[in-house]
PDB file of C-alpha atoms in Angstrom:
ATOM      1  CA  MET E  19     -71.028 128.991 -78.464  1.00 44.00           C
ATOM      2  CA  SER E  20     -73.973 130.519 -76.694  1.00 43.00           C
ATOM      3  CA  VAL E  21     -77.334 129.197 -77.835  1.00 49.00           C
ATOM      4  CA  HIS E  22     -78.575 132.784 -77.526  1.00 51.00           C
ATOM      5  CA  LYS E  23     -75.992 134.222 -79.908  1.00 60.00           C
ATOM      6  CA  THR E  24     -77.563 136.442 -82.560  1.00 60.00           C
ATOM      7  CA  SER E  25     -74.489 137.863 -84.294  1.00 56.00           C
ATOM      8  CA  ALA E  26     -71.025 136.362 -84.011  1.00 54.00           C
ATOM      9  CA  VAL E  27     -69.531 139.429 -85.678  1.00 57.00           C
ATOM     10  CA  ALA E  28     -71.123 141.874 -83.251  1.00 57.00           C
ATOM     11  CA  GLU E  29     -70.034 139.786 -80.276  1.00 65.00           C
ATOM     12  CA  GLN E  30     -66.472 139.306 -81.588  1.00 76.00           C
ATOM     13  CA  GLU E  31     -66.809 135.530 -81.364  1.00 87.00           C
ATOM     14  CA  PRO E  32     -65.512 133.212 -84.079  1.00 94.00           C
ATOM     15  CA  VAL E  33     -68.132 132.749 -86.769  1.00 96.00           C
ATOM     16  CA  ASP E  34     -68.890 129.013 -86.872  1.00 98.00           C
ATOM     17  CA  VAL E  35     -68.687 127.670 -90.428  1.00 99.00           C
ATOM     18  CA  LEU E  36     -69.855 124.266 -91.654  1.00 99.00           C
ATOM     19  CA  ILE E  37     -68.448 123.062 -94.983  1.00 99.00           C
ATOM     20  CA  ALA E  38     -70.249 120.149 -96.634  1.00 99.00           C
ATOM     21  CA  LEU E  39     -68.078 117.754 -98.657  1.00 99.00           C
ATOM     22  CA  GLN E  40     -69.938 115.539-101.105  1.00 98.00           C
ATOM     23  CA  ASN E  41     -68.047 112.798-102.902  1.00 98.00           C
ATOM     24  CA  LYS E  42     -66.071 114.177-105.884  1.00 98.00           C
ATOM     25  CA  PHE E  43     -66.371 117.785-104.722  1.00 98.00           C
ATOM     26  CA  ASP E  44     -64.228 120.361-106.508  1.00 98.00           C
ATOM     27  CA  LEU E  45     -60.985 120.796-104.562  1.00 98.00           C
ATOM     28  CA  LEU E  46     -60.545 124.440-105.613  1.00 96.00           C
ATOM     29  CA  ASP E  47     -64.010 125.226-104.269  1.00 97.00           C
ATOM     30  CA  LEU E  48     -62.774 124.060-100.864  1.00 98.00           C
ATOM     31  CA  ALA E  49     -59.253 125.508-100.939  1.00 97.00           C
ATOM     32  CA  GLY E  50     -60.252 129.072-101.831  1.00 95.00           C
ATOM     33  CA  PRO E  51     -62.781 129.689 -99.045  1.00 96.00           C
ATOM     34  CA  VAL E  52     -60.692 127.863 -96.427  1.00 98.00           C
ATOM     35  CA  GLU E  53     -57.627 129.990 -97.179  1.00 97.00           C
ATOM     36  CA  VAL E  54     -59.651 133.189 -96.876  1.00 96.00           C
ATOM     37  CA  LEU E  55     -61.469 132.160 -93.700  1.00 97.00           C
ATOM     38  CA  LYS E  56     -58.380 130.827 -91.904  1.00 96.00           C
ATOM     39  CA  ASN E  57     -56.498 134.078 -92.495  1.00 96.00           C
ATOM     40  CA  ALA E  58     -59.317 136.337 -91.305  1.00 96.00           C
ATOM     41  CA  LEU E  59     -59.007 137.898 -87.838  1.00 94.00           C
ATOM     42  CA  HIS E  60     -61.331 139.968 -85.683  1.00 90.00           C
ATOM     43  CA  ASP E  61     -58.267 142.064 -84.795  1.00 92.00           C
ATOM     44  CA  PHE E  62     -55.460 142.046 -87.351  1.00 90.00           C
ATOM     45  CA  LYS E  63     -53.007 142.906 -84.568  1.00 93.00           C
ATOM     46  CA  ASP E  64     -53.965 139.770 -82.630  1.00 94.00           C
ATOM     47  CA  SER E  65     -53.123 136.530 -84.451  1.00 91.00           C
ATOM     48  CA  SER E  66     -55.236 134.528 -81.993  1.00 92.00           C
ATOM     49  CA  SER E  67     -58.453 136.442 -82.732  1.00 93.00           C
ATOM     50  CA  ASN E  68     -59.695 134.021 -85.374  1.00 95.00           C
ATOM     51  CA  ALA E  69     -62.750 135.372 -87.150  1.00 96.00           C
ATOM     52  CA  PHE E  70     -63.950 131.938 -88.267  1.00 97.00           C
ATOM     53  CA  GLU E  71     -64.046 128.410 -86.852  1.00 98.00           C
ATOM     54  CA  ILE E  72     -64.344 125.773 -89.593  1.00 98.00           C
ATOM     55  CA  THR E  73     -65.936 122.329 -89.316  1.00 99.00           C
ATOM     56  CA  VAL E  74     -65.899 119.936 -92.283  1.00 99.00           C
ATOM     57  CA  ALA E  75     -68.700 117.400 -92.732  1.00 99.00           C
ATOM     58  CA  GLY E  76     -68.794 114.400 -95.060  1.00 98.00           C
ATOM     59  CA  ALA E  77     -70.528 111.075 -95.590  1.00 95.00           C
ATOM     60  CA  GLU E  78     -67.304 109.246 -94.724  1.00 97.00           C
ATOM     61  CA  PRO E  79     -64.200 110.054 -92.625  1.00 98.00           C
ATOM     62  CA  LYS E  80     -62.261 110.502 -95.869  1.00 98.00           C
ATOM     63  CA  VAL E  81     -63.833 112.199 -98.878  1.00 99.00           C
ATOM     64  CA  LEU E  82     -62.469 111.901-102.420  1.00 98.00           C
ATOM     65  CA  SER E  83     -62.352 115.117-104.451  1.00 98.00           C
ATOM     66  CA  ASP E  84     -62.906 115.252-108.206  1.00 98.00           C
ATOM     67  CA  GLN E  85     -59.171 115.897-108.585  1.00 98.00           C
ATOM     68  CA  GLY E  86     -58.294 112.649-106.774  1.00 98.00           C
ATOM     69  CA  VAL E  87     -57.147 114.252-103.515  1.00 98.00           C
ATOM     70  CA  VAL E  88     -58.612 112.779-100.326  1.00 98.00           C
ATOM     71  CA  VAL E  89     -59.708 115.184 -97.583  1.00 98.00           C
ATOM     72  CA  ASP E  90     -60.534 114.218 -93.996  1.00 98.00           C
ATOM     73  CA  SER E  91     -63.943 115.193 -92.665  1.00 99.00           C
ATOM     74  CA  GLN E  92     -64.373 116.082 -88.986  1.00 99.00           C
ATOM     75  CA  ILE E  93     -68.003 115.079 -88.546  1.00 99.00           C
ATOM     76  CA  THR E  94     -70.535 112.990 -90.463  1.00 98.00           C
ATOM     77  CA  PHE E  95     -73.538 114.439 -92.269  1.00 99.00           C
ATOM     78  CA  LYS E  96     -75.689 112.871 -89.539  1.00 98.00           C
ATOM     79  CA  ASP E  97     -73.720 114.740 -86.871  1.00 99.00           C
ATOM     80  CA  ALA E  98     -73.962 117.917 -88.940  1.00 99.00           C
ATOM     81  CA  HIS E  99     -77.760 117.698 -88.955  1.00 99.00           C
ATOM     82  CA  GLU E 100     -77.782 117.204 -85.190  1.00 98.00           C
ATOM     83  CA  ARG E 101     -75.459 120.174 -84.644  1.00 98.00           C
ATOM     84  CA  LEU E 102     -76.888 122.469 -87.292  1.00 98.00           C
ATOM     85  CA  GLU E 103     -77.978 125.072 -84.735  1.00 97.00           C
ATOM     86  CA  ASP E 104     -74.310 125.570 -83.811  1.00 98.00           C
ATOM     87  CA  PHE E 105     -73.366 127.049 -87.174  1.00 98.00           C
ATOM     88  CA  ASP E 106     -73.582 130.592 -88.509  1.00 97.00           C
ATOM     89  CA  ILE E 107     -72.539 129.793 -92.086  1.00 98.00           C
ATOM     90  CA  LEU E 108     -73.099 126.775 -94.327  1.00 99.00           C
ATOM     91  CA  ILE E 109     -70.785 126.508 -97.342  1.00 99.00           C
ATOM     92  CA  ILE E 110     -71.860 124.361-100.282  1.00 99.00           C
ATOM     93  CA  LEU E 111     -69.192 123.346-102.798  1.00 98.00           C
ATOM     94  CA  GLY E 112     -69.523 122.473-106.457  1.00 98.00           C
ATOM     95  CA  GLY E 113     -68.710 119.126-108.000  1.00 97.00           C
ATOM     96  CA  ASN E 114     -70.529 115.884-108.853  1.00 98.00           C
ATOM     97  CA  SER E 115     -73.768 117.769-109.380  1.00 98.00           C
ATOM     98  CA  GLU E 116     -75.312 115.223-111.773  1.00 98.00           C
ATOM     99  CA  GLU E 117     -75.112 112.368-109.259  1.00 98.00           C
ATOM    100  CA  ILE E 118     -76.112 114.473-106.254  1.00 98.00           C
ATOM    101  CA  LEU E 119     -79.188 115.852-107.997  1.00 98.00           C
ATOM    102  CA  ALA E 120     -80.192 112.479-109.444  1.00 98.00           C
ATOM    103  CA  LYS E 121     -79.927 110.706-106.083  1.00 98.00           C
ATOM    104  CA  GLU E 122     -81.174 113.680-104.044  1.00 97.00           C
ATOM    105  CA  ALA E 123     -78.164 113.106-101.804  1.00 98.00           C
ATOM    106  CA  GLU E 124     -76.367 115.362 -99.340  1.00 99.00           C
ATOM    107  CA  PRO E 125     -75.789 118.256 -99.155  1.00 99.00           C
ATOM    108  CA  LEU E 126     -79.408 118.776-100.303  1.00 99.00           C
ATOM    109  CA  GLY E 127     -80.773 117.781 -96.889  1.00 99.00           C
ATOM    110  CA  LEU E 128     -78.408 120.117 -95.061  1.00 99.00           C
ATOM    111  CA  ILE E 129     -79.379 123.009 -97.327  1.00 99.00           C
ATOM    112  CA  ASN E 130     -83.070 122.491 -96.691  1.00 98.00           C
ATOM    113  CA  ASP E 131     -82.725 122.021 -92.924  1.00 99.00           C
ATOM    114  CA  PHE E 132     -80.440 125.045 -92.564  1.00 99.00           C
ATOM    115  CA  SER E 133     -82.941 127.264 -94.359  1.00 98.00           C
ATOM    116  CA  GLU E 134     -85.823 125.906 -92.277  1.00 98.00           C
ATOM    117  CA  LEU E 135     -83.825 126.635 -89.138  1.00 97.00           C
ATOM    118  CA  GLN E 136     -83.535 130.294 -90.127  1.00 97.00           C
ATOM    119  CA  LYS E 137     -87.264 130.566 -90.762  1.00 95.00           C
ATOM    120  CA  LYS E 138     -87.980 129.170 -87.309  1.00 95.00           C
ATOM    121  CA  ASP E 139     -85.340 131.357 -85.622  1.00 94.00           C
ATOM    122  CA  PRO E 140     -84.911 134.644 -87.553  1.00 94.00           C
ATOM    123  CA  ALA E 141     -83.319 136.309 -84.509  1.00 91.00           C
ATOM    124  CA  ARG E 142     -80.052 134.584 -85.438  1.00 92.00           C
ATOM    125  CA  GLU E 143     -77.888 135.779 -88.335  1.00 92.00           C
ATOM    126  CA  ARG E 144     -77.169 132.877 -90.675  1.00 97.00           C
ATOM    127  CA  THR E 145     -75.600 132.690 -94.118  1.00 98.00           C
ATOM    128  CA  ILE E 146     -75.529 130.038 -96.814  1.00 99.00           C
ATOM    129  CA  LEU E 147     -72.752 130.388 -99.390  1.00 98.00           C
ATOM    130  CA  SER E 148     -72.497 128.328-102.561  1.00 99.00           C
ATOM    131  CA  ILE E 149     -69.266 128.057-104.512  1.00 98.00           C
ATOM    132  CA  CYS E 150     -69.356 127.580-108.279  1.00 97.00           C
ATOM    133  CA  THR E 151     -71.879 124.849-109.229  1.00 98.00           C
ATOM    134  CA  GLY E 152     -72.884 124.436-105.594  1.00 98.00           C
ATOM    135  CA  SER E 153     -75.628 126.905-106.500  1.00 99.00           C
ATOM    136  CA  LEU E 154     -77.333 124.127-108.481  1.00 99.00           C
ATOM    137  CA  PHE E 155     -78.039 122.395-105.169  1.00 99.00           C
ATOM    138  CA  LEU E 156     -79.535 125.579-103.695  1.00 99.00           C
ATOM    139  CA  ALA E 157     -81.668 125.955-106.802  1.00 99.00           C
ATOM    140  CA  ARG E 158     -82.984 122.389-106.562  1.00 98.00           C
ATOM    141  CA  GLU E 159     -84.105 122.966-102.973  1.00 98.00           C
ATOM    142  CA  GLY E 160     -85.960 126.144-103.941  1.00 97.00           C
ATOM    143  CA  ILE E 161     -83.683 128.353-101.848  1.00 98.00           C
ATOM    144  CA  LEU E 162     -83.109 130.773-104.731  1.00 98.00           C
ATOM    145  CA  SER E 163     -86.759 131.359-105.658  1.00 97.00           C
ATOM    146  CA  GLY E 164     -87.483 135.080-105.575  1.00 96.00           C
ATOM    147  CA  LEU E 165     -83.785 135.896-105.181  1.00 97.00           C
ATOM    148  CA  ALA E 166     -80.902 136.831-107.501  1.00 97.00           C
ATOM    149  CA  ALA E 167     -78.126 134.301-108.079  1.00 98.00           C
ATOM    150  CA  THR E 168     -75.194 133.258-110.243  1.00 97.00           C
ATOM    151  CA  THR E 169     -73.133 130.140-110.937  1.00 97.00           C
ATOM    152  CA  HIS E 170     -70.251 128.830-113.050  1.00 96.00           C
ATOM    153  CA  PRO E 171     -70.615 130.396-116.541  1.00 94.00           C
ATOM    154  CA  ASP E 172     -70.591 126.976-118.234  1.00 95.00           C
ATOM    155  CA  TYR E 173     -73.649 125.916-116.225  1.00 97.00           C
ATOM    156  CA  ILE E 174     -75.876 128.986-116.660  1.00 97.00           C
ATOM    157  CA  THR E 175     -78.444 127.261-118.891  1.00 97.00           C
ATOM    158  CA  LYS E 176     -78.721 124.232-116.616  1.00 98.00           C
ATOM    159  CA  PHE E 177     -78.906 126.549-113.625  1.00 98.00           C
ATOM    160  CA  GLU E 178     -81.749 128.518-115.197  1.00 98.00           C
ATOM    161  CA  ASN E 179     -83.646 125.301-115.903  1.00 98.00           C
ATOM    162  CA  ILE E 180     -83.283 124.014-112.343  1.00 99.00           C
ATOM    163  CA  CYS E 181     -84.349 127.381-110.919  1.00 98.00           C
ATOM    164  CA  SER E 182     -87.369 127.455-113.229  1.00 98.00           C
ATOM    165  CA  ASP E 183     -88.376 123.894-112.335  1.00 98.00           C
ATOM    166  CA  ALA E 184     -88.123 124.669-108.611  1.00 97.00           C
ATOM    167  CA  ALA E 185     -90.252 127.799-108.959  1.00 96.00           C
ATOM    168  CA  THR E 186     -92.929 125.882-110.862  1.00 96.00           C
ATOM    169  CA  ARG E 187     -92.853 122.899-108.508  1.00 95.00           C
ATOM    170  CA  ASN E 188     -93.063 125.018-105.360  1.00 93.00           C
ATOM    171  CA  LEU E 189     -95.340 127.725-106.816  1.00 94.00           C
ATOM    172  CA  GLN E 190     -92.700 130.330-105.979  1.00 93.00           C
ATOM    173  CA  GLU E 191     -91.240 133.370-107.719  1.00 95.00           C
ATOM    174  CA  ARG E 192     -88.589 132.833-110.347  1.00 97.00           C
ATOM    175  CA  THR E 193     -84.887 133.369-109.740  1.00 98.00           C
ATOM    176  CA  ASP E 194     -83.142 136.388-111.252  1.00 97.00           C
ATOM    177  CA  VAL E 195     -80.153 134.616-112.822  1.00 97.00           C
ATOM    178  CA  ILE E 196     -77.181 136.957-113.306  1.00 96.00           C
ATOM    179  CA  GLU E 197     -74.623 135.688-115.802  1.00 92.00           C
ATOM    180  CA  ASP E 198     -71.703 138.107-115.477  1.00 84.00           C
ATOM    181  CA  ALA E 199     -71.371 138.278-111.690  1.00 91.00           C
ATOM    182  CA  ARG E 200     -68.563 136.996-109.512  1.00 92.00           C
ATOM    183  CA  TYR E 201     -70.930 136.788-106.571  1.00 94.00           C
ATOM    184  CA  VAL E 202     -74.427 137.892-105.592  1.00 95.00           C
ATOM    185  CA  VAL E 203     -75.669 138.547-102.042  1.00 95.00           C
ATOM    186  CA  ASN E 204     -79.331 138.429-100.958  1.00 95.00           C
ATOM    187  CA  ASN E 205     -81.071 139.546 -97.754  1.00 90.00           C
ATOM    188  CA  LEU E 206     -78.684 142.299 -96.735  1.00 82.00           C
ATOM    189  CA  ARG E 207     -78.883 144.200 -93.479  1.00 65.00           C
ATOM    190  CA  PHE E 208     -80.193 147.300 -95.224  1.00 56.00           C
ATOM    191  CA  ASP E 209     -81.683 148.280 -98.570  1.00 53.00           C
ATOM    192  CA  LEU E 210     -79.483 149.259-101.510  1.00 48.00           C
ATOM    193  CA  GLY E 211     -80.183 151.015-104.773  1.00 49.00           C
ATOM    194  CA  ASP E 212     -80.564 149.673-108.271  1.00 52.00           C
ATOM    195  CA  GLU E 213     -78.682 146.578-109.386  1.00 51.00           C
ATOM    196  CA  ASP E 214     -76.038 148.595-111.245  1.00 55.00           C
ATOM    197  CA  GLU E 215     -75.304 150.523-108.046  1.00 53.00           C
ATOM    198  CA  ASN E 216     -75.379 147.457-105.820  1.00 54.00           C
ATOM    199  CA  PRO E 217     -71.922 146.705-104.354  1.00 50.00           C
ATOM    200  CA  TYR E 218     -73.104 143.216-103.406  1.00 51.00           C
ATOM    201  CA  ILE E 219     -73.382 142.134-107.026  1.00 56.00           C
ATOM    202  CA  ARG E 220     -69.746 141.777-107.969  1.00 52.00           C
ATOM    203  CA  ARG E 221     -69.260 141.823-111.721  1.00 54.00           C
ATOM    204  CA  LYS E 222     -66.358 140.328-113.622  1.00 54.00           C
ATOM    205  CA  SER E 223     -63.255 142.507-113.728  1.00 50.00           C
ATOM    206  CA  VAL E 224     -62.522 144.656-116.759  1.00 45.00           C
ATOM    207  CA  ASP E 225     -59.499 146.656-117.879  1.00 45.00           C
ATOM    208  CA  ASN E 226     -56.844 143.954-117.568  1.00 43.00           C
ATOM    209  CA  GLY E 227     -58.308 142.391-114.478  1.00 42.00           C
ATOM    210  CA  ARG E 228     -58.499 145.513-112.339  1.00 37.00           C
ATOM    211  CA  ARG E 229     -61.465 145.762-110.035  1.00 39.00           C
ATOM    212  CA  PRO E 230     -64.368 147.966-111.135  1.00 40.00           C
ATOM    213  CA  SER E 231     -64.944 151.183-109.229  1.00 31.00           C
ATOM    214  CA  ASN E 232     -67.778 149.830-107.102  1.00 34.00           C
ATOM    215  CA  ALA E 233     -65.298 147.663-105.162  1.00 33.00           C
ATOM    216  CA  ARG E 234     -64.558 150.577-102.851  1.00 32.00           C
ATOM    217  CA  LYS E 235     -68.227 151.305-102.450  1.00 33.00           C
ATOM    218  CA  GLY E 236     -68.783 147.678-101.467  1.00 36.00           C
ATOM    219  CA  SER E 237     -66.131 147.974 -98.770  1.00 36.00           C
ATOM    220  CA  THR E 238     -67.745 151.142 -97.446  1.00 35.00           C
ATOM    221  CA  SER E 239     -71.161 149.505 -97.370  1.00 40.00           C
ATOM    222  CA  PHE E 240     -69.732 146.515 -95.506  1.00 45.00           C
ATOM    223  CA  LYS E 241     -68.312 148.782 -92.805  1.00 48.00           C
ATOM    224  CA  GLY E 242     -71.623 150.584 -92.570  1.00 49.00           C
ATOM    225  CA  SER E 243     -73.549 147.352 -92.219  1.00 51.00           C
ATOM    226  CA  ASN E 244     -71.501 146.311 -89.197  1.00 54.00           C
ATOM    227  CA  SER E 245     -72.175 149.618 -87.435  1.00 54.00           C
ATOM    228  CA  ARG E 246     -75.939 149.268 -87.793  1.00 54.00           C
ATOM    229  CA  ARG E 247     -78.045 147.009 -85.631  1.00 58.00           C
ATOM    230  CA  GLU E 248     -80.309 144.962 -87.842  1.00 62.00           C
ATOM    231  CA  SER E 249     -84.020 144.847 -87.080  1.00 70.00           C
ATOM    232  CA  ILE E 250     -85.073 141.307 -86.190  1.00 76.00           C
ATOM    233  CA  VAL E 251     -88.633 142.159 -87.212  1.00 76.00           C
ATOM    234  CA  ARG E 252     -87.398 143.258 -90.640  1.00 78.00           C
ATOM    235  CA  ARG E 253     -85.280 140.132 -90.988  1.00 80.00           C
ATOM    236  CA  ALA E 254     -88.179 137.849 -90.037  1.00 80.00           C
ATOM    237  CA  ALA E 255     -90.289 139.420 -92.785  1.00 79.00           C
ATOM    238  CA  MET E 256     -87.662 138.666 -95.435  1.00 87.00           C
ATOM    239  CA  ARG E 257     -87.711 135.594 -97.606  1.00 90.00           C
ATOM    240  CA  LEU E 258     -86.276 132.540 -95.781  1.00 95.00           C
ATOM    241  CA  GLY E 259     -86.470 134.412 -92.490  1.00 92.00           C
ATOM    242  CA  GLY E 260     -83.648 136.707 -93.574  1.00 94.00           C
ATOM    243  CA  LEU E 261     -81.206 133.908 -94.364  1.00 96.00           C
ATOM    244  CA  ARG E 262     -78.296 135.588 -96.144  1.00 96.00           C
ATOM    245  CA  VAL E 263     -77.862 133.759 -99.442  1.00 98.00           C
ATOM    246  CA  ILE E 264     -74.626 134.195-101.406  1.00 97.00           C
ATOM    247  CA  THR E 265     -73.866 132.523-104.716  1.00 98.00           C
ATOM    248  CA  SER E 266     -70.519 132.794-106.472  1.00 96.00           C
ATOM    249  CA  GLY E 267     -69.225 131.899-109.904  1.00 92.00           C
ATOM    250  CA  LYS E 268     -65.940 130.248-110.833  1.00 72.00           C
ATOM    251  CA  GLN E 269     -63.502 133.019-109.983  1.00 56.00           C
ATOM    252  CA  ARG E 270     -60.226 133.507-108.198  1.00 51.00           C
ATOM    253  CA  TRP E 271     -60.508 134.142-104.465  1.00 45.00           C
ATOM    254  CA  HIS E 272     -57.570 136.550-104.409  1.00 44.00           C
TER     255      HIS E 272
END
């Protein structure tokens, strides 16, 4: 990958994704995103035009999930820190949150360093995505201060407390915690309307699981965002240097 790359999507290069595996991570939190990313293509007519390139990092060569399944990592957390500039997206999984938070263990360091990297180099498009209770780790590091976010519905109260503690500790704005969202996206390429009209706050499905009407609007907005060239000056002025921050709740990926 070119060190001067600003947008992998615009340049039709594979988007480089780093997935952090802590011990006792939730296996579903890994399987869902990997299935989606591995099936995504820049050109659906060309099976070789992979849209994403995935690298898995862990403390050990083999990482035990909470479900008892062992997954191989490709690089160590130390290597991940050294190669952090190579990645466009950092994915943080849920699982083992009590131990990780108590010991201040990885992936907390990766989260912090990735966000600092964006602040130092806002010309590059970067995204951090948390799955399920992975958002608790983002909250602890203060990444969500001044932003909107969601998490697994069973952890909303704990999530709110961690967000509040981080805001107080770092003298930052509070987090707008959204309970009934499937996912929430911050630092978009362009401004949107009110929250109820925002296609990047995906609410839970209603009417026997059918998608709400704003799903189509979200698709339209996504297409529009790719046709517009984002202002680097505008991005640099955003919180976290324009780092795109996405939090998701415990939902199906299909």
